[in-house]
Coordinates of C-alpha atoms in Angstrom, one line a residue:
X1007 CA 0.0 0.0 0.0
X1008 CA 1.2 3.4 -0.7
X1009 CA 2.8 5.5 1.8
X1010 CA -0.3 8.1 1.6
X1011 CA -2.9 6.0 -0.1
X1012 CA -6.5 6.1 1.6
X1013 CA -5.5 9.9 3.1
X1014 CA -7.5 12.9 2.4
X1015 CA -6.8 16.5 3.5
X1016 CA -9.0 18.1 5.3
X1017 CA -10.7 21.6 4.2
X1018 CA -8.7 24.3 4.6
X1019 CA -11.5 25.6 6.6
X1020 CA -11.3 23.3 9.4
X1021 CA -8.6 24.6 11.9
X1022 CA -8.5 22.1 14.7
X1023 CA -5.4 20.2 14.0
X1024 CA -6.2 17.2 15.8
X1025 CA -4.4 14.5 17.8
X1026 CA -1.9 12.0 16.8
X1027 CA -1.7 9.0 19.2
X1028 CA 1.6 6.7 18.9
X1029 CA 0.3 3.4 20.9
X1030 CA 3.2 1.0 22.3
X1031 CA 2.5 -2.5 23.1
X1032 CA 5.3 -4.7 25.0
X1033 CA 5.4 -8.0 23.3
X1034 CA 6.4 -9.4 26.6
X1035 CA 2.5 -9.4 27.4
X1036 CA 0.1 -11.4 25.8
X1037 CA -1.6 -9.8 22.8
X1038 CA -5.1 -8.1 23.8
X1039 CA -4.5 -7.6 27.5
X1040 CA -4.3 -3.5 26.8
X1041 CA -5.2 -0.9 29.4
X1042 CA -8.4 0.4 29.8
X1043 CA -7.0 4.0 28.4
X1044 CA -5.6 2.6 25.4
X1045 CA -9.2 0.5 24.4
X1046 CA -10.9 4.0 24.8
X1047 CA -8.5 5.9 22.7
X1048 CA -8.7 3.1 20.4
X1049 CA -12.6 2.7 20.5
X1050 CA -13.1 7.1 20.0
X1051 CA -10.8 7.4 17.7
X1052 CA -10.9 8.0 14.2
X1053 CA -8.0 6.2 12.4
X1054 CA -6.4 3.3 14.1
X1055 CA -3.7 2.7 11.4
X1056 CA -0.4 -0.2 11.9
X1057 CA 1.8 -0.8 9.4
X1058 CA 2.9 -4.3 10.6
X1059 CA -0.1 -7.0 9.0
X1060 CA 1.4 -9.5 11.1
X1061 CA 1.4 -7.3 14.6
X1062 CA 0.3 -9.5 16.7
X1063 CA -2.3 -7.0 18.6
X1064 CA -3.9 -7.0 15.2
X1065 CA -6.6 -10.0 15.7
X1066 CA -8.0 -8.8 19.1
X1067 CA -8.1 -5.2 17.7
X1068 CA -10.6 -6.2 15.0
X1069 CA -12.1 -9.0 17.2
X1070 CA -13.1 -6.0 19.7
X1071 CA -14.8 -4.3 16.8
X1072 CA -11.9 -1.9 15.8
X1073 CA -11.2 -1.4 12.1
X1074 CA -7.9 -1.0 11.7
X1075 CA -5.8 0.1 8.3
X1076 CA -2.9 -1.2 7.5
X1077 CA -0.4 1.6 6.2
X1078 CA 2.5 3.8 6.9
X1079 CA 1.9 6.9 6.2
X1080 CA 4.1 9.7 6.3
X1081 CA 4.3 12.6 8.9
X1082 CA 2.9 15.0 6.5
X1083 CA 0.0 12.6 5.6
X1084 CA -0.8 12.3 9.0
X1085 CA -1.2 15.3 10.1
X1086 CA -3.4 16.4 7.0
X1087 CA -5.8 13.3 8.4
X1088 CA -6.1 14.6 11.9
X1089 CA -7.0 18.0 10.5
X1090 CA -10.6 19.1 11.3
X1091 CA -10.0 17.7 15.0
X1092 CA -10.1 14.2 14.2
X1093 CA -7.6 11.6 16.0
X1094 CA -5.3 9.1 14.5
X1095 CA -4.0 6.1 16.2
X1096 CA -1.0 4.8 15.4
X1097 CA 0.0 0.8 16.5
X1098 CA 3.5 1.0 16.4
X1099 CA 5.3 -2.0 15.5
X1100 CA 8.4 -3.6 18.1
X1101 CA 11.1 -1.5 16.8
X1102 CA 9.1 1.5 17.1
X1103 CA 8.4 3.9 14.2
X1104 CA 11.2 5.9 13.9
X1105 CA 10.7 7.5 10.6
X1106 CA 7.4 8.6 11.3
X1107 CA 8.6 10.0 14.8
X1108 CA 11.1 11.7 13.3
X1109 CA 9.2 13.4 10.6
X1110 CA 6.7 14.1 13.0
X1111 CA 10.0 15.7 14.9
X1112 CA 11.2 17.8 12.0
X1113 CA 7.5 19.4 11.6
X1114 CA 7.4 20.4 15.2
X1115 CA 10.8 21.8 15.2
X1116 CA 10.3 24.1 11.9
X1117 CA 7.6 25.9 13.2
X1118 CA 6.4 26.1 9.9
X1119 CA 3.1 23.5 10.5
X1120 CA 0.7 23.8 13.0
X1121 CA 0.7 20.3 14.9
X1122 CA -1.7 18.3 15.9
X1123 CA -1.3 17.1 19.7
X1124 CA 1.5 14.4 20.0
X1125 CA 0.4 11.6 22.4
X1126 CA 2.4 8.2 23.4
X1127 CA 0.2 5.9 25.0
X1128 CA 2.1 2.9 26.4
X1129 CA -0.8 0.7 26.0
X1130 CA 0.7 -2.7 27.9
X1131 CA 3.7 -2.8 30.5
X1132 CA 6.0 -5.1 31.2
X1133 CA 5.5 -7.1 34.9
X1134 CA 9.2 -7.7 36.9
X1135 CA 10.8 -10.7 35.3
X1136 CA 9.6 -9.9 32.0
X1137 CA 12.8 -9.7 30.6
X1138 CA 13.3 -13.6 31.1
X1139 CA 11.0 -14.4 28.6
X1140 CA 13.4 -12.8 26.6
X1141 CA 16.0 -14.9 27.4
X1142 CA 14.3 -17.8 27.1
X1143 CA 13.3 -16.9 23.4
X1144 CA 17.2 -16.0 22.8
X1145 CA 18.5 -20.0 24.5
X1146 CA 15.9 -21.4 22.3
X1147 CA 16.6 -19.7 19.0
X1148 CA 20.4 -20.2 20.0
X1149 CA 20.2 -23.8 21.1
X1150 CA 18.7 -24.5 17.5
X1151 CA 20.7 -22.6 14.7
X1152 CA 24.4 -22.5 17.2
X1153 CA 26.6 -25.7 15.7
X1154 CA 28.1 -25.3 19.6
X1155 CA 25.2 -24.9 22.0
X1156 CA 23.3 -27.4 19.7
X1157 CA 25.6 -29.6 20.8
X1158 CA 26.2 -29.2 24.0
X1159 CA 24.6 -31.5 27.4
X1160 CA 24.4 -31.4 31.0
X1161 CA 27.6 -33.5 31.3
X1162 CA 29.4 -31.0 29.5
X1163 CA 28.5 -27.4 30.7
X1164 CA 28.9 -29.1 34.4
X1165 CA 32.2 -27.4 34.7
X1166 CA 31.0 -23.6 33.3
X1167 CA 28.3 -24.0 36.3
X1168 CA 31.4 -24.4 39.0
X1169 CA 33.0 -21.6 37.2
X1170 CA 30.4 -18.8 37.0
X1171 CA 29.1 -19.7 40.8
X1172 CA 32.4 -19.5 41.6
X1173 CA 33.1 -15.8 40.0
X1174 CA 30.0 -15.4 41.9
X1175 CA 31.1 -15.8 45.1
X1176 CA 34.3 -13.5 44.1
X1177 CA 32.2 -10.8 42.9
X1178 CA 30.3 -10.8 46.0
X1179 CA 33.6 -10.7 48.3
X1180 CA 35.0 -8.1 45.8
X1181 CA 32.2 -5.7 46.2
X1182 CA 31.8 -4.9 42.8
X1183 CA 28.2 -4.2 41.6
X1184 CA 28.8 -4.2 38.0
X1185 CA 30.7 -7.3 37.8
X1186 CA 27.8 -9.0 40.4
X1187 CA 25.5 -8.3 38.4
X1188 CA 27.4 -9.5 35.4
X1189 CA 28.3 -12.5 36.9
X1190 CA 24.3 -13.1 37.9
X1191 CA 23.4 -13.3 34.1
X1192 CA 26.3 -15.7 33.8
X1193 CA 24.4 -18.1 36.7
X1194 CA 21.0 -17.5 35.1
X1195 CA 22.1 -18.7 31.8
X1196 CA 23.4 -21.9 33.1
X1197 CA 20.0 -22.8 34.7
X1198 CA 18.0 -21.5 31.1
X1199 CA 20.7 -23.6 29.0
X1200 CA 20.7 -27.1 31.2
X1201 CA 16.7 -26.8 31.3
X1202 CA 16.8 -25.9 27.3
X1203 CA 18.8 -29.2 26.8
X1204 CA 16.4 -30.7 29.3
X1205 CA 13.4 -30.0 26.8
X1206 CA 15.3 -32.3 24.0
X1207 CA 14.7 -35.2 26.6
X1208 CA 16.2 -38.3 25.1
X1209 CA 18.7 -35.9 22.3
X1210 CA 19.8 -33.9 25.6
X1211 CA 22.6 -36.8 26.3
X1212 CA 24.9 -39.2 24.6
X1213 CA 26.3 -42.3 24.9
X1214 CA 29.9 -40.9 25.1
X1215 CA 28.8 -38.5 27.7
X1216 CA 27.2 -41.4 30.0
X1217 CA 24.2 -39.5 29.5
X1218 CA 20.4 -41.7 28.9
X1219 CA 17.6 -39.5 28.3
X1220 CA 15.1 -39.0 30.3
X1221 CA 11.4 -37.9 30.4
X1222 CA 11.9 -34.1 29.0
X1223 CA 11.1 -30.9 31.0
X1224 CA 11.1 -27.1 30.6
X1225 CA 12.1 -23.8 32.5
X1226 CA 8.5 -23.3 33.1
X1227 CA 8.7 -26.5 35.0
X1228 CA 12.1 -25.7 36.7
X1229 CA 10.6 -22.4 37.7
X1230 CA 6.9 -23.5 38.9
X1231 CA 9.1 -26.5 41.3
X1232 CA 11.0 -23.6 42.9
X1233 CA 7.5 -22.2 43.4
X1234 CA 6.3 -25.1 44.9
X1235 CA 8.9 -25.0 47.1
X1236 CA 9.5 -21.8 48.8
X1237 CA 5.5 -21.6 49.3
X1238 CA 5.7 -25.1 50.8
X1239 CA 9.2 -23.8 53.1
X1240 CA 7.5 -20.2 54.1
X1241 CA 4.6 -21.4 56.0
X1242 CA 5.0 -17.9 57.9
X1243 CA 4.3 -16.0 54.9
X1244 CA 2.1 -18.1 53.0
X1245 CA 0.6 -20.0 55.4
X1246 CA -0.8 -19.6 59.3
X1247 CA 2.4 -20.3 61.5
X1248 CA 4.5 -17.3 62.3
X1249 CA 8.3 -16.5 62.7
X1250 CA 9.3 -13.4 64.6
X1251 CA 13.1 -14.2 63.9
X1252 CA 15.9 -15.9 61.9
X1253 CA 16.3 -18.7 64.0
X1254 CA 12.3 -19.4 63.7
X1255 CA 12.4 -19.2 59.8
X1256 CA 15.3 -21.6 59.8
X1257 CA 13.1 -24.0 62.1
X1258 CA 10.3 -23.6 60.0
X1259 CA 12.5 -24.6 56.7
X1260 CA 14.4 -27.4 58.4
X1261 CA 11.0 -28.9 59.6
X1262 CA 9.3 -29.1 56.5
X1263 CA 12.6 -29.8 54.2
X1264 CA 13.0 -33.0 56.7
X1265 CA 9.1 -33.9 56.0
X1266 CA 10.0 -33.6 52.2
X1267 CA 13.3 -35.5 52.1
X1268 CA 12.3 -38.3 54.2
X1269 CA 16.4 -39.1 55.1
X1270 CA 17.4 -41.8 57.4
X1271 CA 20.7 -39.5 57.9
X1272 CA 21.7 -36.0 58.2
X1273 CA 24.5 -36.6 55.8
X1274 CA 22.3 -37.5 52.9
X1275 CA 21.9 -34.7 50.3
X1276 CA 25.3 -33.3 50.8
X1277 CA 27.5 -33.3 47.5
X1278 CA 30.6 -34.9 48.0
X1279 CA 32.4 -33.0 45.7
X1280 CA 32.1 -29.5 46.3
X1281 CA 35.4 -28.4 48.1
X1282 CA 36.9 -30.3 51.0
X1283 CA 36.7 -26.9 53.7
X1284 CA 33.0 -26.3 52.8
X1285 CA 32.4 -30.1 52.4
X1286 CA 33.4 -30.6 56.6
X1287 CA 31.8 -27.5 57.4
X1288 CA 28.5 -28.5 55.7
X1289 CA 28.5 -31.9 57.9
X1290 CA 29.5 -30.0 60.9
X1291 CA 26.3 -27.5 60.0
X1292 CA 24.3 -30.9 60.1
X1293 CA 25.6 -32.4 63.3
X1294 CA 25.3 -29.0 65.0
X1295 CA 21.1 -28.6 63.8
X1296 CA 20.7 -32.0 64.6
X1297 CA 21.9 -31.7 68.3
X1298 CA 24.2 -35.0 67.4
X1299 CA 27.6 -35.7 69.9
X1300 CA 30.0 -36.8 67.2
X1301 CA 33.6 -37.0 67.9
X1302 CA 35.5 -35.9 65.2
X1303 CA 37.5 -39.1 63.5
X1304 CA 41.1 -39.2 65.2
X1305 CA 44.2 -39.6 63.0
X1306 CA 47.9 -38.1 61.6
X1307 CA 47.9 -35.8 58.7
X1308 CA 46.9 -32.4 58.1
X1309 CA 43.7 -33.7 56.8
X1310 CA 42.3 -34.2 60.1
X1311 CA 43.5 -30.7 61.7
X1312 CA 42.2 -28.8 58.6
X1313 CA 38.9 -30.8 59.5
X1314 CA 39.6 -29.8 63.1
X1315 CA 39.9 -25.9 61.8
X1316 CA 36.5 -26.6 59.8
X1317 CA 34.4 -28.0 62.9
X1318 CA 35.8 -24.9 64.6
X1319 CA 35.2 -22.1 62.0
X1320 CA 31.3 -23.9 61.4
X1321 CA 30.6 -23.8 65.4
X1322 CA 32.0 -19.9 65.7
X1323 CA 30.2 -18.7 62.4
X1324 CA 32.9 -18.6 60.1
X1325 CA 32.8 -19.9 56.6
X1326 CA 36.0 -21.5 56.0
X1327 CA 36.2 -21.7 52.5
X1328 CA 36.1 -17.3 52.4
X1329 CA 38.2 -17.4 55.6
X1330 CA 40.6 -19.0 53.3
X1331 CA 39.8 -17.5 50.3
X1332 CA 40.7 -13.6 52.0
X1333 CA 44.1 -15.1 53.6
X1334 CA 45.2 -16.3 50.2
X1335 CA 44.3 -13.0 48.7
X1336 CA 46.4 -11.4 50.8
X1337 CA 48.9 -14.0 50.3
X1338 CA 49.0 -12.7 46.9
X1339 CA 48.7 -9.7 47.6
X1340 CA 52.0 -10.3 49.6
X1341 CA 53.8 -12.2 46.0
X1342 CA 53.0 -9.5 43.5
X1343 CA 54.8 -6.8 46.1
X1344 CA 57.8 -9.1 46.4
X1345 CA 57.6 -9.4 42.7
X1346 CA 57.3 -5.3 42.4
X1347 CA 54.2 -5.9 40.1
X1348 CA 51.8 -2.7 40.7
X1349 CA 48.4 -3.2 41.3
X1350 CA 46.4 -6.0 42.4
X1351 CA 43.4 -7.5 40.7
X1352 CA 41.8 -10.6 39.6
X1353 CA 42.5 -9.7 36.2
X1354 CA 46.3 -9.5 36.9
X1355 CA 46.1 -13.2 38.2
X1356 CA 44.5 -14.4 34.5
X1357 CA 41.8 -15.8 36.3

């Protein structure tokens, strides 16, 4: 369709210039759920005109009994339809309009046209998290068409989830803000990624990985399980029960985490792997909740005094994997002065 086509200037007689109304939908909400402000604009006015066919608000416009003209017309031709004190709605597409709102720009500023009044009604908003849908639109599209990611299983990004919780934990103890909330996305993308390979179900592993499919899920189930959860372990806010401290909340949460798990030992659910300072500190952390009198295991070896140290840091409320981790910064701190090297930083480490 022609830039102008379907346009007709009003009389000259007619003075009222009208009123130009740039609508902005966030594609982040469903089609159709549009404020109440934006149906009445778009019920009284005029013109609704889009000049995406395929916008996706386009259906429920015309399904509410809106006729709406597909066309793109220029700044000019727009303003000659609002004359006469009629209103023009304009759908604007994702990207926005930017020609049009620059023409309509260059009118204003020549001072040479008499403007109709420039409106921009946001007609839908996006709700907090919003933004993950976009992310989860970007894994998809990226586990598909990348020859890497397309690749990749749960066996094999293992190590990139110890590495990004990791430069966490150091952006955290840094202090840095920008690099926390960097290393944040990093996190989140490990949990979108490992439940985009989940969705493949029996494809998401391989025989040389020692991987066997299994029944397939999705980040929607991922997220709606964490739900579940923290409802189930908050009976104080979701529930009757109350909990006037910290201590109370972790009562509540251990209570209904042992209901769930159903363990025969306090020792179940810890991952042997993780480090061997945070590993003993975590089974000191049980024994302690649990009331338990355990003697710690007797033998040579610095082993069994770093396990000591542990027990000790866990029962005086030190974590002895950051206790560590500040000593050994300033160990290195200690090097690079020896060494005369200026500056100290993680990036200077090539970590």
């Amino acid at each position: 369709m022609n830039a102008t086509s379907g346009f007709e200037t009003a009389p000259e007689t007619e003075t009222d210039p009208g009123r130009v109304v740039l609508l902005t939908t966030s594609h982040r909400v469903a089609p159709g759920l549009l404020s109440w402000p934006a149906w009445q604009t778009l019920h009284a006015a005029d013109r609704v005109l889009c000049a995406d066919g395929a916008h996706p608000q386009l259906p429920y416009l015309r399904e509410a009994g809106i006729a709406v003209e597909e066309a793109s017309p220029t700044a000019e031709a727009l303003i000659d339809a609002c004359a006469g004190g009629r209103t023009s709605v304009v759908v604007t597409t994702g990207e926005g309009d930017p020609a049009l709102t620059d023409g309509l720009a260059r009118l204003a500023g020549s001072g040479r046209v008499r403007m109709p009044d420039l409106e921009l009604l946001p007609a839908s908003y996006d709700l907090p998290g919003a933004r993950l849908l976009d992310l989860v639109q970007v894994m998809d599209r990226i586990r598909l068409e990348c020859p890497w990611s397309s690749r990749q299983t749960h066996r094999g990004l293992a190590k990139y989830g110890i590495e990004e919780a990791y430069e966490l934990v150091e952006a955290i103890e840094e202090g840095d803000r920008d690099e926390l909330r960097e290393e944040l996305g990093d996190v989140l993308l490990q949990v979108v990624f490992h439940a985009r390979i989940a969705e493949d179900g029996i494809e998401a592993g391989s025989a040389e990985d020692g991987e066997e499919g299994t029944a397939p899920f999705s980040i929607d189930d991922v997220a709606a399980g964490i739900v579940t959860k923290l409802i189930h372990r908050h009976p104080h806010v979701f529930g009757d029960e109350t909990a006037s401290t910290p201590e109370d909340v972790k009562e509540h949460w251990l209570r209904t985490k042992a209901v769930e798990k159903q363990r025969e030992s306090v020792t179940e659910g810890i991952p042997l792997g993780q480090p061997a300072l945070a590993l003993a500190a975590k089974l000191a952390s049980r024994v302690h909740t649990a009331a338990l009198d355990v003697p710690l295991p007797q033998g040579e070896g610095i082993g069994y005094e770093l396990l000591e140290m542990a027990v000790r840091a866990e029962r005086e409320g030190v974590d002895p994997e950051a206790a560590l981790r500040a000593a050994a910064r300033a160990y290195r701190d200690a090097v690079r002065v020896r060494e005369g090297v200026a500056g100290v930083s993680g990036a200077a480490t090539g970590e």
